CSV table of C-alpha atoms and ligand atoms in Angstrom, one decimal:
chain,number,residue,atom,x,y,z
S,1,MET,CA,-24.2,-0.2,-7.8
S,2,ASN,CA,-22.2,1.8,-5.0
S,3,SER,CA,-25.3,1.1,-2.3
S,4,ARG,CA,-23.8,-1.0,-0.2
S,5,ARG,CA,-20.6,1.1,-0.2
S,6,ASP,CA,-23.0,4.3,0.5
S,7,PHE,CA,-25.0,2.7,3.4
S,8,LEU,CA,-21.7,1.9,4.8
S,9,GLN,CA,-20.4,4.8,4.6
S,10,LYS,CA,-23.2,6.9,6.1
S,11,LEU,CA,-23.7,4.3,8.6
S,12,THR,CA,-20.0,4.5,10.0
S,13,ALA,CA,-20.4,8.6,10.0
S,14,SER,CA,-23.4,8.1,11.8
S,15,LEU,CA,-21.9,5.8,14.2
S,16,ILE,CA,-18.7,7.8,14.7
S,17,ILE,CA,-21.0,10.9,15.6
S,18,LEU,CA,-23.2,8.9,18.2
S,19,ASN,CA,-20.1,6.5,19.5
S,20,LEU,CA,-22.7,3.2,19.2
S,21,PRO,CA,-21.5,0.0,20.0
S,22,GLY,CA,-21.5,-1.2,15.8
S,23,GLN,CA,-18.8,1.5,15.4
S,24,VAL,CA,-15.2,-0.9,15.3
S,25,SER,CA,-17.0,-3.2,12.6
S,26,ALA,CA,-18.4,-0.6,10.3
S,27,TYR,CA,-15.2,1.4,11.0
S,28,ALA,CA,-13.4,-1.6,9.8
S,29,ALA,CA,-15.7,-2.4,6.6
S,30,THR,CA,-14.8,1.4,5.7
S,31,SER,CA,-11.1,1.7,6.8
S,32,GLY,CA,-9.8,-1.7,5.1
S,33,LEU,CA,-7.9,-2.3,8.7
S,34,ASN,CA,-8.6,-5.4,10.9
S,35,THR,CA,-10.5,-7.1,8.1
S,36,GLN,CA,-8.6,-10.1,8.3
S,37,THR,CA,-7.7,-11.3,11.6
S,38,TYR,CA,-5.5,-13.6,13.3
S,39,ASP,CA,-5.7,-15.9,16.3
S,40,GLY,CA,-2.7,-17.0,16.8
S,41,PRO,CA,-0.1,-16.5,19.6
S,42,PRO,CA,1.1,-13.0,19.7
S,43,LEU,CA,4.3,-11.6,17.6
S,44,ARG,CA,7.1,-11.4,20.2
S,45,VAL,CA,9.2,-8.8,19.5
S,46,ALA,CA,12.7,-7.7,20.4
S,47,ILE,CA,13.4,-3.6,20.1
S,48,MET,CA,16.6,-3.0,19.0
S,49,GLY,CA,17.5,1.1,20.0
S,50,LEU,CA,16.2,2.3,22.9
S,51,GLY,CA,15.6,5.7,22.6
S,52,SER,CA,12.7,8.2,21.9
S,53,TYR,CA,10.8,6.3,19.3
S,54,GLY,CA,11.7,3.4,20.5
S,55,SER,CA,10.0,4.0,24.0
S,56,ARG,CA,7.2,5.5,21.8
S,57,VAL,CA,6.4,2.0,20.4
S,58,ALA,CA,6.9,0.2,23.6
S,59,GLU,CA,4.7,2.1,25.1
S,60,ALA,CA,1.9,2.0,22.5
S,61,MET,CA,2.3,-1.9,22.3
S,62,GLN,CA,1.0,-2.2,25.8
S,63,ALA,CA,-2.2,-1.7,23.8
S,64,CYS,CA,-1.6,-4.7,21.4
S,65,LYS,CA,-3.7,-7.5,21.1
S,66,LYS,CA,-1.2,-9.4,19.2
S,67,ALA,CA,2.2,-8.3,19.3
S,68,LYS,CA,4.2,-8.7,22.3
S,69,ILE,CA,7.4,-7.4,23.6
S,70,VAL,CA,9.9,-9.9,25.0
S,71,GLY,CA,13.3,-8.6,24.3
S,72,VAL,CA,15.7,-5.7,24.0
S,73,ILE,CA,19.0,-4.9,22.5
S,74,SER,CA,20.9,-2.2,23.6
S,75,GLY,CA,24.2,-0.7,24.1
S,76,THR,CA,23.5,0.9,27.5
S,77,PRO,CA,22.7,-1.5,30.6
S,78,SER,CA,21.2,1.1,32.5
S,79,LYS,CA,18.6,1.2,30.1
S,80,ILE,CA,18.2,-2.6,29.7
S,81,SER,CA,17.6,-3.1,33.3
S,82,THR,CA,14.8,0.0,33.6
S,83,TRP,CA,13.0,-1.7,30.5
S,84,GLN,CA,13.4,-5.2,32.4
S,85,SER,CA,11.6,-4.1,34.9
S,86,LYS,CA,8.9,-2.1,32.9
S,87,TYR,CA,8.1,-4.5,30.8
S,88,ASN,CA,8.8,-8.0,32.8
S,89,ILE,CA,11.4,-8.7,30.2
S,90,PRO,CA,13.4,-11.7,31.3
S,91,ALA,CA,17.6,-11.7,31.2
S,92,LYS,CA,17.7,-14.5,28.9
S,93,ASN,CA,15.9,-11.8,26.0
S,94,CYS,CA,18.4,-9.0,26.6
S,95,TYR,CA,21.1,-8.8,24.3
S,96,ASN,CA,23.7,-5.8,23.3
S,97,TYR,CA,24.7,-4.7,20.2
S,98,GLU,CA,28.1,-7.4,19.9
S,99,ASN,CA,26.4,-10.5,20.9
S,100,PHE,CA,22.7,-9.8,19.4
S,101,ASP,CA,23.6,-12.5,16.4
S,102,ASP,CA,23.0,-14.9,19.2
S,103,ILE,CA,19.3,-14.0,19.2
S,104,LYS,CA,19.5,-17.1,16.7
S,105,ASN,CA,19.4,-19.6,19.6
S,106,ASN,CA,16.1,-17.8,21.4
S,107,PRO,CA,13.2,-19.8,20.1
S,108,ASP,CA,11.0,-17.1,22.4
S,109,ILE,CA,11.7,-14.1,20.0
S,110,ASP,CA,10.3,-13.8,16.5
S,111,ALA,CA,11.3,-10.9,15.3
S,112,VAL,CA,13.4,-7.7,16.0
S,113,TYR,CA,12.1,-4.2,15.6
S,114,VAL,CA,15.3,-1.9,14.3
S,115,ILE,CA,14.9,1.6,16.0
S,116,THR,CA,18.6,3.3,15.8
S,117,PRO,CA,20.1,6.1,13.8
S,118,ASN,CA,19.5,5.3,10.0
S,119,ALA,CA,23.0,4.3,8.9
S,120,LEU,CA,22.8,1.3,11.3
S,121,HIS,CA,19.8,-0.1,10.0
S,122,ARG,CA,21.4,-2.2,6.9
S,123,ASP,CA,23.9,-3.6,8.9
S,124,GLN,CA,21.7,-4.2,12.0
S,125,VAL,CA,18.6,-5.4,9.6
S,126,ILE,CA,21.5,-7.9,8.1
S,127,ARG,CA,22.6,-9.3,11.2
S,128,VAL,CA,19.0,-10.2,12.2
S,129,ALA,CA,17.8,-11.8,9.1
S,130,LYS,CA,21.1,-14.2,9.2
S,131,ALA,CA,20.1,-15.0,13.3
S,132,GLY,CA,16.7,-16.3,11.4
S,133,LYS,CA,14.6,-13.7,12.9
S,134,HIS,CA,11.6,-11.7,11.1
S,135,VAL,CA,12.5,-8.0,11.0
S,136,ILE,CA,11.0,-4.7,11.4
S,137,CYS,CA,12.9,-1.6,10.2
S,138,GLU,CA,12.2,2.1,11.0
S,139,LYS,CA,12.4,4.8,8.0
S,140,PRO,CA,14.2,5.2,6.3
S,141,MET,CA,14.8,1.9,5.4
S,142,GLY,CA,18.4,2.6,4.2
S,143,LEU,CA,20.8,5.5,3.4
S,144,ASN,CA,20.0,4.9,0.0
S,145,ALA,CA,18.6,2.2,-3.0
S,146,LYS,CA,21.8,-0.3,-3.1
S,147,GLU,CA,21.6,-0.4,0.9
S,148,CYS,CA,17.8,-1.4,0.6
S,149,GLU,CA,18.4,-4.1,-2.3
S,150,GLU,CA,21.3,-6.0,0.3
S,151,MET,CA,19.0,-6.0,2.7
S,152,ILE,CA,16.3,-7.4,1.0
S,153,ASP,CA,18.4,-10.0,-0.7
S,154,ALA,CA,19.8,-11.0,2.7
S,155,CYS,CA,16.1,-11.4,4.3
S,156,LYS,CA,15.3,-13.4,1.0
S,157,LYS,CA,18.5,-15.7,1.5
S,158,ALA,CA,17.1,-16.2,5.3
S,159,ASN,CA,13.5,-16.8,4.5
S,160,VAL,CA,12.2,-14.0,6.9
S,161,LYS,CA,10.1,-11.3,6.2
S,162,LEU,CA,11.1,-7.7,6.8
S,163,LEU,CA,8.8,-4.8,7.3
S,164,VAL,CA,9.3,-1.0,7.5
S,165,GLY,CA,7.8,1.3,9.8
S,166,TYR,CA,5.2,2.8,7.8
S,167,ARG,CA,3.1,3.9,10.7
S,168,MET,CA,0.7,6.0,8.3
S,169,HIS,CA,-0.2,2.9,6.2
S,170,PHE,CA,-2.5,1.3,8.9
S,171,GLU,CA,-4.0,5.3,9.7
S,172,PRO,CA,-7.6,5.0,9.3
S,173,ASN,CA,-8.1,8.6,7.4
S,174,THR,CA,-5.3,8.0,5.6
S,175,VAL,CA,-6.6,4.6,4.3
S,176,GLU,CA,-10.0,5.8,3.9
S,177,ILE,CA,-8.8,8.8,1.7
S,178,ILE,CA,-6.6,6.3,0.1
S,179,ASN,CA,-9.9,3.9,-0.4
S,180,GLN,CA,-12.0,6.7,-2.0
S,181,ARG,CA,-9.1,7.8,-4.4
S,182,SER,CA,-9.1,4.2,-5.6
S,183,ARG,CA,-13.1,4.3,-5.9
S,184,GLY,CA,-12.7,7.2,-8.4
S,185,GLU,CA,-14.5,9.3,-5.8
S,186,PHE,CA,-11.8,12.7,-6.9
S,187,GLY,CA,-12.2,11.9,-10.6
S,188,ARG,CA,-8.8,12.1,-12.3
S,189,ILE,CA,-6.1,12.8,-10.2
S,190,LEU,CA,-4.1,16.0,-11.2
S,191,SER,CA,-1.9,17.4,-8.1
S,192,PHE,CA,-0.8,16.3,-4.6
S,193,GLU,CA,0.7,19.1,-2.3
S,194,GLY,CA,3.2,17.6,0.4
S,195,GLY,CA,4.4,19.5,3.2
S,196,THR,CA,6.4,17.9,5.9
S,197,GLY,CA,8.6,19.6,8.2
S,198,PHE,CA,10.0,20.8,11.7
S,199,PRO,CA,12.1,23.2,13.6
S,200,ILE,CA,14.9,20.8,14.5
S,201,GLY,CA,16.8,21.8,17.9
S,202,ASP,CA,20.1,20.6,19.5
S,203,PRO,CA,22.7,20.9,16.9
S,204,THR,CA,24.7,18.2,18.2
S,205,GLN,CA,22.3,15.3,17.7
S,206,TRP,CA,22.2,12.2,15.1
S,207,ARG,CA,19.8,13.5,12.7
S,208,LEU,CA,22.1,16.6,11.9
S,209,ASN,CA,25.5,14.3,11.5
S,210,LYS,CA,25.7,13.0,7.9
S,211,ALA,CA,27.5,9.8,8.9
S,212,LEU,CA,24.6,9.0,11.2
S,213,ALA,CA,21.5,10.2,9.6
S,214,GLY,CA,22.5,9.7,5.9
S,215,GLY,CA,21.2,13.0,5.1
S,216,GLY,CA,19.0,15.9,6.3
S,217,SER,CA,15.4,16.8,6.9
S,218,LEU,CA,14.4,14.6,3.7
S,219,MET,CA,16.1,11.5,5.2
S,220,ASP,CA,14.0,12.0,8.5
S,221,VAL,CA,10.8,13.5,7.5
S,222,GLY,CA,10.5,14.2,3.6
S,223,ILE,CA,10.2,10.6,3.4
S,224,TYR,CA,7.1,11.1,4.6
S,225,ALA,CA,6.1,13.1,1.5
S,226,VAL,CA,7.9,10.8,-1.0
S,227,ASN,CA,5.9,8.2,0.4
S,228,GLY,CA,2.8,10.5,0.7
S,229,ALA,CA,2.8,11.4,-2.8
S,230,ARG,CA,3.0,7.9,-3.8
S,231,TYR,CA,0.0,6.5,-1.9
S,232,MET,CA,-2.2,9.4,-1.8
S,233,VAL,CA,-1.8,9.7,-5.8
S,234,GLY,CA,-1.8,5.8,-6.6
S,235,GLN,CA,1.1,5.9,-9.1
S,236,GLU,CA,4.2,5.5,-9.1
S,237,PRO,CA,7.0,8.6,-10.2
S,238,VAL,CA,8.5,8.7,-13.3
S,239,TRP,CA,10.7,11.9,-12.7
S,240,VAL,CA,11.9,14.2,-10.0
S,241,THR,CA,13.0,17.6,-10.0
S,242,ALA,CA,14.4,19.5,-6.8
S,243,GLN,CA,16.0,22.5,-5.3
S,244,GLU,CA,17.8,23.2,-1.9
S,245,THR,CA,17.6,26.3,0.6
S,246,LYS,CA,20.1,26.6,3.0
S,247,THR,CA,19.9,29.6,5.5
S,248,ASN,CA,22.1,27.9,8.4
S,249,PRO,CA,25.1,26.2,6.9
S,250,ALA,CA,26.6,26.2,10.3
S,251,LYS,CA,24.3,24.1,11.8
S,252,PHE,CA,23.0,22.3,8.7
S,253,LYS,CA,26.4,21.0,7.1
S,254,GLU,CA,27.8,19.7,3.7
S,255,GLY,CA,25.5,16.6,3.2
S,256,VAL,CA,22.7,17.6,5.7
S,257,ASP,CA,19.8,19.4,4.1
S,258,GLU,CA,18.0,22.1,5.9
S,259,THR,CA,14.7,22.4,3.4
S,260,ILE,CA,14.5,21.0,-0.2
S,261,GLN,CA,11.5,21.6,-2.7
S,262,PHE,CA,10.6,18.9,-4.8
S,263,GLN,CA,8.5,17.5,-7.6
S,264,LEU,CA,7.4,14.5,-8.7
S,265,GLY,CA,5.8,13.7,-12.2
S,266,PHE,CA,3.3,10.7,-12.7
S,267,PRO,CA,2.4,8.7,-15.8
S,268,ASN,CA,-1.0,10.4,-16.0
S,269,GLY,CA,0.3,13.7,-16.2
S,270,ALA,CA,-0.4,14.1,-12.3
S,271,ILE,CA,2.5,16.3,-10.4
S,272,ALA,CA,3.5,16.4,-7.0
S,273,SER,CA,4.8,19.6,-5.2
S,274,CYS,CA,6.5,18.7,-1.9
S,275,VAL,CA,8.3,20.9,0.6
S,276,THR,CA,10.4,19.1,3.5
S,277,SER,CA,11.8,21.1,5.7
S,278,TYR,CA,14.1,21.0,9.3
S,279,ASN,CA,13.7,24.6,9.7
S,280,ILE,CA,9.8,25.4,8.8
S,281,SER,CA,6.5,23.3,10.7
S,282,LEU,CA,4.6,21.8,7.6
S,283,ASP,CA,2.2,18.6,8.4
S,284,ARG,CA,-0.4,18.8,5.7
S,285,PHE,CA,-1.3,16.7,2.7
S,286,VAL,CA,-3.5,18.0,-0.5
S,287,LEU,CA,-4.8,15.8,-3.2
S,288,ASN,CA,-6.7,17.1,-6.0
S,289,GLY,CA,-9.0,15.6,-8.6
S,290,ASP,CA,-10.9,16.6,-11.6
S,291,LYS,CA,-14.1,15.9,-9.4
S,292,GLY,CA,-12.9,16.5,-5.8
S,293,PHE,CA,-10.2,16.9,-3.1
S,294,ALA,CA,-8.8,15.3,0.0
S,295,GLU,CA,-7.0,17.2,2.9
S,296,LEU,CA,-5.1,15.3,5.8
S,297,ARG,CA,-3.7,17.8,8.0
S,298,PRO,CA,-1.9,17.1,10.0
S,299,ALA,CA,-0.8,14.1,7.9
S,300,PHE,CA,1.8,12.2,9.2
S,301,GLY,CA,2.3,13.3,13.2
S,302,TYR,CA,1.4,10.9,15.4
S,303,GLY,CA,-2.2,12.3,15.8
S,304,PRO,CA,-5.0,12.7,15.9
S,305,ILE,CA,-5.1,12.7,12.1
S,306,LYS,CA,-7.5,15.0,10.8
S,307,ALA,CA,-8.7,14.6,7.3
S,308,ARG,CA,-11.5,16.0,5.0
S,309,THR,CA,-13.0,15.8,1.3
S,310,ASN,CA,-14.8,18.0,-0.7
S,311,LYS,CA,-17.8,16.2,0.7
S,312,GLY,CA,-16.9,17.0,4.5
S,313,GLU,CA,-14.5,16.1,7.2
S,314,LEU,CA,-13.7,12.3,8.6
S,315,SER,CA,-13.9,11.5,11.9
S,316,PHE,CA,-12.1,7.8,12.9
S,317,PRO,CA,-11.4,7.5,16.3
S,318,HIS,CA,-8.0,8.4,17.3
S,319,VAL,CA,-6.0,4.8,18.2
S,320,MET,CA,-2.3,5.2,18.9
S,321,HIS,CA,-0.4,4.8,15.4
S,322,GLN,CA,2.2,2.5,16.7
S,323,THR,CA,-0.6,0.2,18.4
S,324,THR,CA,-2.2,-0.6,14.9
S,325,GLN,CA,0.7,-0.8,13.1
S,326,MET,CA,2.2,-3.6,15.5
S,327,ASP,CA,-1.1,-5.4,15.4
S,328,GLU,CA,-1.5,-5.3,11.9
S,329,MET,CA,2.5,-6.5,11.4
S,330,ALA,CA,1.7,-9.4,13.5
S,331,GLY,CA,-0.8,-10.4,11.4
S,332,ILE,CA,1.2,-9.9,8.4
S,333,ILE,CA,4.2,-11.9,9.7
S,334,LEU,CA,2.6,-14.5,11.5
S,335,GLY,CA,-0.5,-14.7,9.7
S,336,ASN,CA,0.6,-14.1,6.4
S,337,ASN,CA,-2.0,-10.9,6.1
S,338,LYS,CA,-1.9,-8.7,3.0
S,339,PRO,CA,-1.9,-5.0,4.1
S,340,VAL,CA,-4.3,-3.1,2.6
S,341,PHE,CA,-0.9,-0.9,1.4
S,342,PRO,CA,2.4,-2.4,1.2
S,343,VAL,CA,4.7,-2.0,3.9
S,344,ASP,CA,7.7,-4.1,2.9
S,345,GLY,CA,11.3,-4.1,1.7
S,346,GLU,CA,10.0,-3.2,-1.7
S,347,GLU,CA,8.4,-0.6,-0.7
S,348,GLY,CA,10.9,1.0,1.6
S,349,LEU,CA,13.6,0.7,-1.7
S,350,LYS,CA,10.9,2.7,-3.8
S,351,ASP,CA,11.3,5.3,-1.5
S,352,LEU,CA,14.8,5.5,-1.2
S,353,LYS,CA,15.1,5.3,-5.1
S,354,VAL,CA,13.2,8.7,-5.4
S,355,ILE,CA,15.2,10.1,-2.3
S,356,ASP,CA,18.4,9.2,-4.2
S,357,ALA,CA,16.8,10.7,-7.4
S,358,ILE,CA,15.9,14.0,-5.6
S,359,TYR,CA,19.6,14.0,-4.1
S,360,LEU,CA,21.1,13.9,-7.5
S,361,ALA,CA,18.4,16.3,-9.0
S,362,VAL,CA,19.9,18.7,-6.6
S,363,LYS,CA,23.3,18.2,-7.3
S,364,THR,CA,22.9,18.5,-10.8
S,365,GLY,CA,19.9,21.0,-11.5
S,366,LYS,CA,18.6,18.4,-13.8
S,367,LYS,CA,15.2,16.4,-14.1
S,368,VAL,CA,16.1,12.8,-13.5
S,369,PRO,CA,14.1,9.8,-14.7
S,370,LEU,CA,12.7,7.5,-12.3
S,371,SER,CA,11.5,3.5,-12.7
S,372,LEU,CA,10.2,2.2,-10.3
K,401,NAD,P1,17.0,8.3,19.2
K,401,NAD,O1,18.4,8.9,19.3
K,401,NAD,O2,15.8,8.8,20.3
K,401,NAD,O3,17.5,6.8,19.7
K,401,NAD,C1,18.1,6.2,18.9
K,401,NAD,C2,18.5,5.2,19.9
K,401,NAD,O4,20.0,4.3,19.3
K,401,NAD,C3,19.1,5.1,20.8
K,401,NAD,O5,18.9,4.5,22.4
K,401,NAD,C4,20.8,5.2,20.9
K,401,NAD,O6,21.3,4.9,22.4
K,401,NAD,C5,21.1,4.0,19.8
K,401,NAD,N1,22.0,4.0,19.1
K,401,NAD,C6,23.1,3.0,19.1
K,401,NAD,N2,23.7,2.9,18.0
K,401,NAD,C7,23.5,4.5,18.2
K,401,NAD,C8,24.6,5.2,17.7
K,401,NAD,N3,26.1,4.6,17.2
K,401,NAD,N4,24.8,6.5,17.8
K,401,NAD,C9,23.5,6.6,18.0
K,401,NAD,N5,22.5,6.5,18.8
K,401,NAD,C10,22.6,4.7,18.8
K,401,NAD,O7,16.3,8.6,17.7
K,401,NAD,P2,14.9,7.9,17.5
K,401,NAD,O8,14.4,9.2,17.4
K,401,NAD,O9,14.4,7.2,18.4
K,401,NAD,O10,14.9,7.6,16.2
K,401,NAD,C11,15.7,6.2,15.4
K,401,NAD,C12,14.8,5.5,14.4
K,401,NAD,O11,13.8,5.7,14.3
K,401,NAD,C13,15.3,6.4,12.8
K,401,NAD,O12,15.8,5.7,11.7
K,401,NAD,C14,14.0,7.4,13.0
K,401,NAD,O13,13.8,7.9,11.8
K,401,NAD,C15,13.1,6.7,13.2
K,401,NAD,N6,11.7,7.3,13.6
K,401,NAD,C16,10.7,6.8,13.4
K,401,NAD,C17,9.5,7.7,13.7
K,401,NAD,C18,8.1,7.2,13.1
K,401,NAD,O14,7.1,7.7,13.0
K,401,NAD,N7,8.1,5.7,12.5
K,401,NAD,C19,9.7,9.0,14.4
K,401,NAD,C20,10.8,9.0,15.2
K,401,NAD,C21,11.9,8.1,14.8
C-alpha cells in the first residue's frame, strides 16, 4: 500500500546522496514543498524595520523567484538610502513610521513585512491592514492573545492576508519529519522534548526591555518550542505547567524571563517538556512514539538543520530558510496556495494563547487548562 511512498523515499535518499539532477522534484515530492506553483508576477514586498533580521530577510530574498523587495519603511534616513542603492528601491517606495499609512496610495507594493521589536507589531500590522496591504508579521505575532485577535480582526475587515514569519514551517527536514509523523511512522506519539535558548549579550538591547519585548526568552525563542511542540506532536495542548529560574535578576528584570521550563499535555496523553533560556545554548527537538523517534538538532536556528529518525539521517540540501519562506508566502498570498502547515494569524494566535498560559502558570504555580 505504501509502495509509491517507499519508492519516492528511497529515490530521494539516493538522489540526495548521488546529487543527481532529479533531486529537486523528488525533494518536493517527499517534503510537500513547492508542489503548488505560482507563475504570476512576484509578490512586491516592503520591509518595515531594517535591523538585523530585516537585513537577513532582504539578503535571502535576492534568491527568491516569487517575491521581491520593492520598498522600505524605516525611521533612519541613512539606512533607507543604503537599502535604496543596494536593492534598487525607488524613492516613491520609501516611508518612515509617521507616513507609512500613505502606502495605501501606492499600487506598486503588495505586502509589508513587519520586522520590528515585538511590542510594535500590533499597531503596525493594523495600520498596514488599514492601508489595504497584505501583512507578514515576525514572531511573536503580538504580546499576547488579545493583541493577536485584534490584528486578525483588522486584517479580516480590510480583506488582506495576515501571515506570521514561521520560517521552520517551510524547512524541508522539519516538514519531512512532520509528514512521517502524520503517516504514523513513529507510532503513537508519547512525548516531545524541546530546547530553545542562547546566552544573550548586551543588557541594554530591546530584547531585555519588557516594554518592547513583552517578556524574555519565552517570547523570543521559547515560541519555537511552543510552535514546535504543536507541529511535531500534531495535536493542540490542553494544559500547561511552568516554572521560572532566574540567576541574574540585575540583567533579567521584572517581567523579563531568563529561563522557563514548561510542560504541555496533549489530548492523547502525550507530554511535551521544554526549556527556553537566555542563559543556556539549546537547539534541539526530540519526538518519541511507541514505534520510533525523530530528532532535530539544530532544530530552529538558521541551519543547516540536522534531522535523524530511528531509520537514519535525513539529508535535504540546505536552502536559506527565508528564501523558501518568502517564495512560499508569495504563493499563499497571491496564488491562494495552501501551505503544508498554517502560517496565518490564527497560528500566531494559538502560540500566544499557549504563551499567556505559560506566564500564568509561572505566576500561579498551577496547572492552566488550554482550549485552542
Ligand atoms: P533589531 O533590533 O536588529 O531590529 C529592529 C529594527 O526595528 C531596527 O532597525 C530598529 O531601528 C527598528 N525599530 C523601529 N522602532 C523601534 C523602536 N521603538 N525601538 C527599537 N527599534 C525600533 O531586531 P531584530 O533581531 O531584527 O528583531 C526584529 C523582529 O524580528 C522581532 O520581532 C524578532 O522576534 C524577529 N526575529 C525573527 C527571527 C526569525 O528567525 N524569524 C529572527 C530574529 C528576529
